[in-house]
Tab-separated table of C-alpha atoms and ligand atoms in Angstrom:
chain	number	residue	atom	x	y	z
O	1	MET	CA	54.488	59.183	10.889
O	2	GLN	CA	54.923	62.428	8.993
O	3	ARG	CA	57.322	62.414	5.838
O	4	TYR	CA	58.188	65.673	4.100
O	5	LEU	CA	58.598	64.893	0.454
O	6	ASP	CA	58.527	68.329	-1.090
O	7	TYR	CA	62.003	69.475	-1.123
O	8	ASN	CA	61.687	71.220	-4.406
O	9	ALA	CA	59.103	73.592	-2.732
O	10	THR	CA	61.409	74.321	0.176
O	11	CYS	CA	63.856	72.414	2.367
O	12	PRO	CA	63.775	72.429	6.190
O	13	THR	CA	66.048	75.200	7.410
O	14	LEU	CA	69.499	73.758	8.590
O	15	ASP	CA	70.658	74.286	12.209
O	16	VAL	CA	73.903	75.870	10.960
O	17	ALA	CA	71.894	78.456	9.055
O	18	LEU	CA	69.614	79.119	12.184
O	19	ASP	CA	72.720	79.430	14.288
O	20	ALA	CA	74.460	81.864	11.866
O	21	MET	CA	71.176	84.025	11.586
O	22	HIS	CA	70.800	84.017	15.311
O	23	GLU	CA	74.461	85.047	15.668
O	24	ALA	CA	74.212	87.730	13.140
O	25	ALA	CA	71.052	89.104	14.307
O	26	LYS	CA	72.310	89.324	17.876
O	27	HIS	CA	75.890	90.307	17.470
O	28	ALA	CA	75.803	92.206	14.114
O	29	SER	CA	72.634	94.155	14.426
O	30	GLY	CA	73.947	97.523	13.190
O	31	ASN	CA	73.179	98.995	9.814
O	32	PRO	CA	75.967	97.787	7.280
O	33	SER	CA	75.991	101.289	5.856
O	34	SER	CA	76.566	102.983	9.263
O	35	MET	CA	80.155	103.943	9.769
O	36	HIS	CA	80.448	103.390	13.415
O	37	TRP	CA	81.629	100.102	15.158
O	38	ALA	CA	78.009	98.623	15.103
O	39	GLY	CA	77.850	99.369	11.293
O	40	ARG	CA	81.251	98.005	10.704
O	41	SER	CA	80.577	94.736	12.398
O	42	ALA	CA	77.373	94.093	10.426
O	43	ARG	CA	79.432	95.079	7.208
O	44	ARG	CA	82.011	92.487	8.116
O	45	VAL	CA	79.421	89.656	8.603
O	46	LEU	CA	77.744	90.755	5.283
O	47	ASP	CA	81.176	90.958	3.303
O	48	ASP	CA	82.259	87.608	4.912
O	49	ALA	CA	79.017	85.880	3.759
O	50	ARG	CA	79.195	87.465	0.398
O	51	ASP	CA	82.752	86.317	-0.219
O	52	LYS	CA	81.823	82.786	0.763
O	53	ILE	CA	78.835	82.601	-1.442
O	54	ALA	CA	80.785	84.038	-4.456
O	55	ASP	CA	83.548	81.590	-3.760
O	56	TYR	CA	81.158	78.677	-3.814
O	57	LEU	CA	79.661	79.918	-7.084
O	58	ASN	CA	83.143	80.737	-8.314
O	59	VAL	CA	82.081	84.330	-9.412
O	60	GLU	CA	83.392	87.803	-8.098
O	61	SER	CA	81.880	88.982	-4.909
O	62	GLY	CA	81.019	92.272	-6.549
O	63	SER	CA	78.750	90.408	-8.887
O	64	LEU	CA	76.387	89.438	-6.269
O	65	VAL	CA	73.236	91.284	-5.685
O	66	PHE	CA	71.186	89.923	-2.603
O	67	THR	CA	67.378	89.666	-2.900
O	68	SER	CA	64.288	88.526	-1.143
O	69	GLY	CA	64.603	85.187	-3.128
O	70	GLY	CA	64.642	83.554	-6.485
O	71	THR	CA	61.529	85.541	-7.510
O	72	GLU	CA	62.946	88.841	-7.079
O	73	ALA	CA	66.244	87.810	-8.691
O	74	ASN	CA	64.440	86.706	-11.779
O	75	ASN	CA	62.440	89.853	-11.810
O	76	MET	CA	65.413	92.108	-11.320
O	77	ALA	CA	67.188	90.542	-14.237
O	78	ILE	CA	64.279	90.658	-16.622
O	79	PHE	CA	63.234	94.163	-15.873
O	80	GLY	CA	66.747	95.277	-15.633
O	81	CYS	CA	67.565	93.986	-19.002
O	82	LEU	CA	64.305	94.434	-21.013
O	83	SER	CA	63.736	98.169	-19.921
O	84	MET	CA	67.075	99.139	-21.297
O	85	ALA	CA	66.801	97.132	-24.592
O	86	LYS	CA	65.678	98.443	-27.849
O	87	LYS	CA	62.536	96.929	-29.215
O	88	GLY	CA	63.219	93.276	-30.139
O	89	LYS	CA	62.576	89.620	-29.673
O	90	VAL	CA	62.900	87.715	-26.390
O	91	VAL	CA	63.347	83.800	-26.518
O	92	VAL	CA	62.228	81.974	-23.388
O	93	SER	CA	61.637	78.257	-22.831
O	94	ALA	CA	58.100	77.461	-22.224
O	95	ILE	CA	58.760	75.536	-18.973
O	96	GLU	CA	60.363	78.396	-16.890
O	97	HIS	CA	59.223	79.051	-13.482
O	98	PRO	CA	56.306	81.472	-13.324
O	99	SER	CA	58.731	84.209	-11.771
O	100	VAL	CA	60.296	84.270	-15.175
O	101	LEU	CA	57.410	83.295	-17.579
O	102	GLN	CA	54.861	85.761	-16.092
O	103	THR	CA	57.391	88.555	-15.565
O	104	ILE	CA	58.716	88.292	-19.152
O	105	THR	CA	55.223	88.098	-20.610
O	106	TYR	CA	54.293	91.383	-18.559
O	107	TRP	CA	57.336	93.290	-19.595
O	108	CYS	CA	57.289	92.142	-23.213
O	109	GLU	CA	53.661	93.308	-23.372
O	110	ARG	CA	54.448	96.684	-21.508
O	111	LEU	CA	57.597	97.496	-23.485
O	112	GLY	CA	56.603	96.191	-26.964
O	113	HIS	CA	58.969	93.180	-27.257
O	114	GLU	CA	58.029	90.190	-29.161
O	115	LEU	CA	57.820	86.921	-27.074
O	116	HIS	CA	58.946	83.644	-28.518
O	117	LEU	CA	58.307	80.748	-26.275
O	118	VAL	CA	60.122	77.614	-27.053
O	119	ARG	CA	58.804	74.208	-26.101
O	120	PRO	CA	60.955	71.441	-24.856
O	121	GLN	CA	60.896	67.886	-26.177
O	122	LYS	CA	58.440	65.301	-24.928
O	123	ASN	CA	61.118	64.191	-22.278
O	124	GLY	CA	61.039	67.683	-20.724
O	125	GLN	CA	64.420	68.667	-22.117
O	126	MET	CA	65.043	71.619	-24.382
O	127	ASN	CA	66.623	70.909	-27.629
O	128	ALA	CA	69.648	73.416	-27.685
O	129	ASP	CA	69.645	73.607	-31.406
O	130	THR	CA	65.913	74.559	-31.474
O	131	PHE	CA	66.469	77.086	-28.720
O	132	CYS	CA	69.372	78.704	-30.349
O	133	GLY	CA	67.763	78.476	-33.857
O	134	GLN	CA	65.429	81.107	-32.445
O	135	LEU	CA	68.263	83.453	-31.653
O	136	ASP	CA	69.138	86.204	-34.100
O	137	GLU	CA	70.392	89.786	-34.328
O	138	ASN	CA	67.169	91.243	-33.046
O	139	THR	CA	66.977	89.051	-29.892
O	140	VAL	CA	67.299	91.401	-26.869
O	141	MET	CA	67.058	88.663	-24.121
O	142	ALA	CA	66.931	84.836	-23.707
O	143	SER	CA	66.174	82.727	-20.623
O	144	LEU	CA	66.538	79.128	-19.847
O	145	MET	CA	66.458	77.450	-16.452
O	146	TRP	CA	69.147	75.211	-15.171
O	147	ALA	CA	66.992	72.316	-13.876
O	148	ASN	CA	63.229	72.269	-13.940
O	149	ASN	CA	61.296	72.532	-10.653
O	150	GLU	CA	58.571	70.145	-11.614
O	151	SER	CA	60.268	67.467	-13.739
O	152	GLY	CA	63.755	67.839	-12.264
O	153	VAL	CA	65.102	67.677	-15.941
O	154	ILE	CA	68.461	69.386	-16.289
O	155	GLN	CA	68.612	71.671	-19.335
O	156	PRO	CA	71.352	72.429	-21.866
O	157	VAL	CA	72.326	75.800	-20.318
O	158	GLN	CA	75.954	75.632	-21.331
O	159	GLN	CA	75.228	75.387	-25.200
O	160	VAL	CA	72.423	78.093	-24.866
O	161	VAL	CA	74.747	80.585	-22.835
O	162	GLN	CA	77.636	80.040	-25.324
O	163	ALA	CA	75.327	80.681	-28.314
O	164	CYS	CA	74.018	83.786	-26.546
O	165	ASN	CA	77.485	85.118	-25.619
O	166	LYS	CA	78.642	84.740	-29.220
O	167	LEU	CA	75.702	86.859	-30.406
O	168	SER	CA	75.979	89.345	-27.437
O	169	ILE	CA	72.588	88.485	-26.297
O	170	PRO	CA	71.810	88.904	-22.527
O	171	VAL	CA	70.926	85.597	-21.008
O	172	LEU	CA	69.212	84.731	-17.709
O	173	VAL	CA	69.662	81.236	-16.342
O	174	ASP	CA	67.492	80.566	-13.226
O	175	GLY	CA	69.627	78.214	-11.194
O	176	VAL	CA	67.170	78.007	-8.214
O	177	GLN	CA	66.577	74.195	-8.548
O	178	ALA	CA	70.083	73.270	-9.562
O	179	LEU	CA	71.924	74.597	-6.760
O	180	GLY	CA	72.604	71.750	-4.267
O	181	LYS	CA	71.377	69.238	-6.673
O	182	ILE	CA	74.134	69.320	-9.380
O	183	LYS	CA	77.714	70.367	-9.183
O	184	LEU	CA	77.610	73.868	-10.722
O	185	ASP	CA	80.089	76.408	-11.616
O	186	ALA	CA	78.286	79.742	-12.125
O	187	GLY	CA	81.447	81.400	-13.261
O	188	GLU	CA	82.391	78.985	-15.904
O	189	LEU	CA	78.920	79.006	-17.148
O	190	GLY	CA	79.240	82.777	-17.867
O	191	ALA	CA	75.683	83.777	-18.227
O	192	ASP	CA	74.891	87.387	-17.883
O	193	PHE	CA	72.389	86.770	-15.030
O	194	ILE	CA	72.119	83.645	-12.866
O	195	SER	CA	69.453	83.557	-9.976
O	196	PHE	CA	69.650	81.457	-6.727
O	197	SER	CA	67.435	81.017	-3.682
O	198	ALA	CA	68.621	80.071	-0.151
O	199	HIS	CA	65.539	78.207	1.002
O	200	LYS	CA	66.144	75.464	-1.498
O	201	ILE	CA	69.320	74.347	0.053
O	202	GLY	CA	68.389	74.592	3.688
O	203	GLY	CA	68.989	78.428	3.968
O	204	PRO	CA	66.397	80.869	5.215
O	205	LYS	CA	63.164	81.733	3.226
O	206	GLY	CA	63.174	85.127	1.749
O	207	VAL	CA	66.829	85.324	0.707
O	208	GLY	CA	68.208	84.941	-2.799
O	209	VAL	CA	71.000	86.233	-4.953
O	210	LEU	CA	71.265	87.513	-8.649
O	211	VAL	CA	74.730	86.952	-10.105
O	212	VAL	CA	75.352	89.847	-12.701
O	213	ARG	CA	78.293	89.242	-14.721
O	214	ARG	CA	80.703	92.041	-14.678
O	215	GLY	CA	80.125	94.737	-17.249
O	216	VAL	CA	76.537	93.762	-17.981
O	217	GLN	CA	74.200	96.709	-18.475
O	218	CYS	CA	71.236	96.535	-16.204
O	219	GLU	CA	68.507	99.120	-15.233
O	220	THR	CA	68.471	99.783	-11.545
O	221	TRP	CA	65.921	97.634	-9.564
O	222	ALA	CA	65.290	99.682	-6.490
O	223	LEU	CA	66.273	103.242	-5.902
O	224	GLY	CA	67.083	104.724	-2.583
O	225	GLY	CA	70.158	104.176	-0.547
O	226	GLY	CA	72.284	102.818	-3.156
O	227	GLN	CA	72.999	99.426	-1.527
O	228	GLU	CA	74.192	96.443	-3.510
O	229	ARG	CA	76.449	98.709	-5.806
O	230	GLY	CA	73.420	100.860	-6.598
O	231	ARG	CA	71.449	97.858	-8.140
O	232	ARG	CA	69.110	97.364	-5.294
O	233	SER	CA	68.474	99.847	-2.456
O	234	GLY	CA	67.395	98.864	0.943
O	235	THR	CA	69.094	97.950	4.162
O	236	GLU	CA	70.630	94.478	3.599
O	237	ASN	CA	69.131	91.348	5.326
O	238	VAL	CA	72.355	90.607	7.179
O	239	PRO	CA	71.107	87.651	9.131
O	240	GLY	CA	69.480	86.050	6.024
O	241	VAL	CA	72.584	86.441	3.978
O	242	ALA	CA	74.653	85.001	6.858
O	243	GLY	CA	72.316	82.009	6.905
O	244	PHE	CA	72.468	81.449	3.136
O	245	ALA	CA	76.296	81.505	3.462
O	246	ALA	CA	76.162	78.943	6.274
O	247	ALA	CA	73.889	76.611	4.527
O	248	LEU	CA	76.102	76.539	1.338
O	249	GLY	CA	79.127	75.926	3.638
O	250	VAL	CA	77.830	72.509	4.650
O	251	LEU	CA	76.009	71.802	1.435
O	252	ASN	CA	75.759	68.241	0.788
O	253	TYR	CA	74.471	67.201	-2.743
O	254	MET	CA	71.022	65.580	-2.774
O	255	ASP	CA	72.491	62.322	-3.756
O	256	THR	CA	69.084	60.731	-3.381
O	257	GLU	CA	69.095	58.639	-6.829
O	258	ALA	CA	68.988	55.306	-5.158
O	259	VAL	CA	65.861	56.235	-3.123
O	260	ARG	CA	64.178	58.010	-6.066
O	261	ASP	CA	65.090	54.934	-8.326
O	262	SER	CA	63.568	52.323	-5.884
O	263	PHE	CA	60.492	54.576	-5.666
O	264	GLU	CA	60.029	54.683	-9.410
O	265	GLU	CA	60.702	50.950	-9.754
O	266	LYS	CA	58.190	49.904	-7.083
O	267	LEU	CA	55.644	52.445	-8.503
O	268	LEU	CA	55.840	51.067	-12.028
O	269	ALA	CA	55.705	47.470	-10.611
O	270	SER	CA	52.630	48.298	-8.565
O	271	MET	CA	50.868	50.485	-11.120
O	272	PRO	CA	52.137	49.872	-14.591
O	273	ASP	CA	49.909	52.359	-16.158
O	274	VAL	CA	51.680	55.113	-14.472
O	275	THR	CA	53.905	57.462	-16.492
O	276	ILE	CA	57.045	58.996	-15.026
O	277	HIS	CA	58.113	62.157	-16.839
O	278	GLY	CA	61.574	62.933	-17.926
O	279	SER	CA	62.857	59.559	-16.875
O	280	ASP	CA	64.953	59.014	-20.110
O	281	VAL	CA	66.947	62.278	-19.688
O	282	GLU	CA	69.151	63.696	-16.994
O	283	ARG	CA	67.332	64.620	-14.094
O	284	VAL	CA	68.380	66.076	-10.577
O	285	ALA	CA	68.549	63.052	-8.409
O	286	ASN	CA	65.788	63.731	-5.957
O	287	THR	CA	62.728	64.550	-8.283
O	288	SER	CA	60.036	62.155	-9.582
O	289	MET	CA	57.095	63.536	-11.516
O	290	PHE	CA	54.376	61.137	-12.623
O	291	THR	CA	50.918	60.732	-13.737
O	292	VAL	CA	48.531	58.282	-12.272
O	293	PRO	CA	45.617	57.778	-14.892
O	294	GLY	CA	42.083	58.522	-13.912
O	295	MET	CA	43.131	60.023	-10.566
O	296	ASP	CA	42.840	63.571	-9.632
O	297	GLY	CA	46.315	64.959	-8.429
O	298	GLU	CA	44.914	67.288	-5.887
O	299	THR	CA	42.597	64.457	-4.243
O	300	LEU	CA	45.706	62.128	-4.365
O	301	LEU	CA	47.639	65.003	-2.550
O	302	MET	CA	45.087	65.567	0.090
O	303	GLN	CA	44.820	61.774	0.925
O	304	LEU	CA	48.412	61.526	1.101
O	305	ASP	CA	48.541	64.525	3.358
O	306	LEU	CA	45.962	62.848	5.745
O	307	ALA	CA	48.591	59.812	5.726
O	308	GLY	CA	51.425	62.084	6.646
O	309	PHE	CA	53.072	62.246	3.236
O	310	ALA	CA	53.670	65.838	1.916
O	311	VAL	CA	54.065	65.928	-1.914
O	312	ALA	CA	53.214	68.336	-4.530
O	313	SER	CA	50.896	68.265	-7.450
O	314	GLY	CA	52.115	70.376	-10.580
O	315	SER	CA	54.258	73.209	-9.393
O	316	ALA	CA	54.372	73.622	-5.662
O	317	CYS	CA	54.924	77.606	-6.125
O	318	SER	CA	51.491	77.854	-7.826
O	319	SER	CA	49.544	75.167	-5.882
O	320	GLY	CA	46.220	76.297	-4.718
O	321	LYS	CA	45.478	77.226	-8.351
O	322	ARG	CA	43.635	74.593	-10.495
O	323	GLU	CA	45.267	75.134	-13.612
O	324	PRO	CA	47.177	72.102	-15.000
O	325	SER	CA	51.004	72.316	-15.136
O	326	HIS	CA	52.266	74.481	-17.711
O	327	VAL	CA	55.297	72.363	-17.733
O	328	LEU	CA	53.668	69.046	-18.360
O	329	GLN	CA	51.517	70.681	-21.038
O	330	ALA	CA	54.644	72.206	-22.788
O	331	MET	CA	55.864	68.593	-22.888
O	332	GLY	CA	52.943	67.446	-24.727
O	333	VAL	CA	50.862	65.953	-21.792
O	334	ASP	CA	47.194	66.845	-22.066
O	335	ALA	CA	45.475	68.809	-19.495
O	336	HIS	CA	43.519	65.906	-18.208
O	337	ALA	CA	46.679	63.760	-17.537
O	338	SER	CA	48.414	66.823	-16.122
O	339	ARG	CA	45.799	67.215	-13.495
O	340	SER	CA	46.375	63.511	-12.549
O	341	SER	CA	50.040	64.260	-11.701
O	342	LEU	CA	52.155	64.333	-8.599
O	343	ARG	CA	55.620	65.548	-7.871
O	344	VAL	CA	57.749	63.779	-5.275
O	345	SER	CA	61.088	65.505	-4.314
O	346	PHE	CA	63.341	63.780	-1.802
O	347	GLY	CA	65.780	64.948	0.613
O	348	LEU	CA	68.996	63.493	2.219
O	349	GLU	CA	67.135	62.257	5.241
O	350	HIS	CA	65.018	59.887	3.239
O	351	THR	CA	65.572	55.941	2.913
O	352	GLU	CA	64.146	53.441	0.699
O	353	ASN	CA	61.623	52.639	3.256
O	354	ASP	CA	60.222	56.105	2.864
O	355	ALA	CA	60.017	55.708	-0.817
O	356	LEU	CA	58.379	52.232	-0.552
O	357	ALA	CA	56.017	53.380	2.106
O	358	LEU	CA	54.912	56.275	-0.340
O	359	VAL	CA	54.095	53.619	-3.038
O	360	ASP	CA	52.102	51.430	-0.643
O	361	GLU	CA	50.058	54.450	0.420
O	362	LEU	CA	49.598	55.384	-3.272
O	363	VAL	CA	48.247	51.903	-4.121
O	364	ARG	CA	45.982	51.921	-1.124
O	365	ILE	CA	44.535	55.465	-1.863
O	366	ARG	CA	44.021	54.534	-5.430
O	367	GLY	CA	42.170	51.333	-4.503
O	368	LEU	CA	40.036	53.215	-1.952
O	369	LEU	CA	39.009	56.060	-4.439
O	370	LYS	CA	38.208	53.591	-7.178
O	371	HIS	CA	36.057	51.575	-4.782
O	372	MET	CA	34.385	54.885	-3.751
O	373	ALA	CA	33.703	55.711	-7.413
O	374	GLY	CA	32.382	52.185	-7.907
O	375	LEU	CA	35.025	51.398	-10.389
D	1	LIG	N1	62.822	79.586	-9.882
D	1	LIG	C1	62.517	78.104	-9.748
D	1	LIG	C2	62.949	77.396	-10.837
D	1	LIG	C3	61.866	77.821	-8.543
D	1	LIG	O1	61.672	76.527	-8.466
D	1	LIG	C4	61.389	78.683	-7.613
D	1	LIG	C5	60.633	78.268	-6.564
D	1	LIG	O2	60.133	77.214	-6.462
D	1	LIG	C6	61.675	80.135	-7.852
D	1	LIG	C7	62.386	80.473	-8.946
D	1	LIG	C8	61.386	81.096	-6.814
D	1	LIG	O3	62.256	81.171	-5.761
D	1	LIG	P1	61.772	81.917	-4.340
D	1	LIG	O4	60.824	80.983	-3.711
D	1	LIG	O5	62.972	82.033	-3.654
D	1	LIG	O6	61.029	83.116	-4.616
């Protein structure tokens, strides 16, 4: 039996999203910039999807810039902001997704900004006072994610955005892992930039959005035909955006706390030396990240894969790399323990039986590996 327990990497695409994409590709296949009937019908589908997504997020339709995903949305915000700023300080959490961390590091080096990485507490949550204590009149940008993709820990974005707004510091909130997992109101948050991705909620892969608050100055990301109010040129991905709106329209919160809790309870009962990261602070309800001492995370992952369980070790987006998780390291977990870590992220289809079956399999594999190592 196959069990997909890697929802933070991506979710299965929902049927409603597939239907909406098919419908748009078939019946609205004109270019939304064309003035004839075919263009107008594509434009209607795009505008309708834009309005639905904006409504859901409680922001103005005109503040949405559609992108090829969360990575591009983050890149657009960072380049858009830093390339226009005078030389200054950039304050970023050390647990951001690579699409934020690498991009900010790159542009800081290229443009001569000074990068300040702020580490979270041991539990994976950023202390808002520590973060805000780094902000000053020389700060030209700040960035803190809404929820972490590896630990699932929810970050104090409200306090950070308020502090940034007070000091007129442009702030990016990466909302990719928060959408669909917590009740969020992007309008109320009031950050200058907020990024989201469709495939983390059952929409298509390769579609995302950057919410740019009205009045925010931001360098053009892609020049050409002037689409997306001149911010990102290129013929819009009408089926993709329609699929995104359709997935949002039926969004059910990943209310998987009971499943996750029974998984963690049984895991600790069966292997008392396991450490669960971030379990004493608010996390999204579907995520569990833990360290199994003495085991290599990649080996566990491969053994679980053979048994039909799809999970992640470290950050799924950078899997394939052997570097230990930068998130766990920023939380003070040593490199060795980081390499012995796995992330399980449940979806709505899962039951306690799936969670318990995973623990049984982990116990079996650990026993087997220890036996093979002669321990
Ligand atoms: N930001 C976070 C927090 C993520 O978890 C991811 C993907 O895992 C991204 C950004 C990138 O999104 P996309 O895969 O749509 O490029």
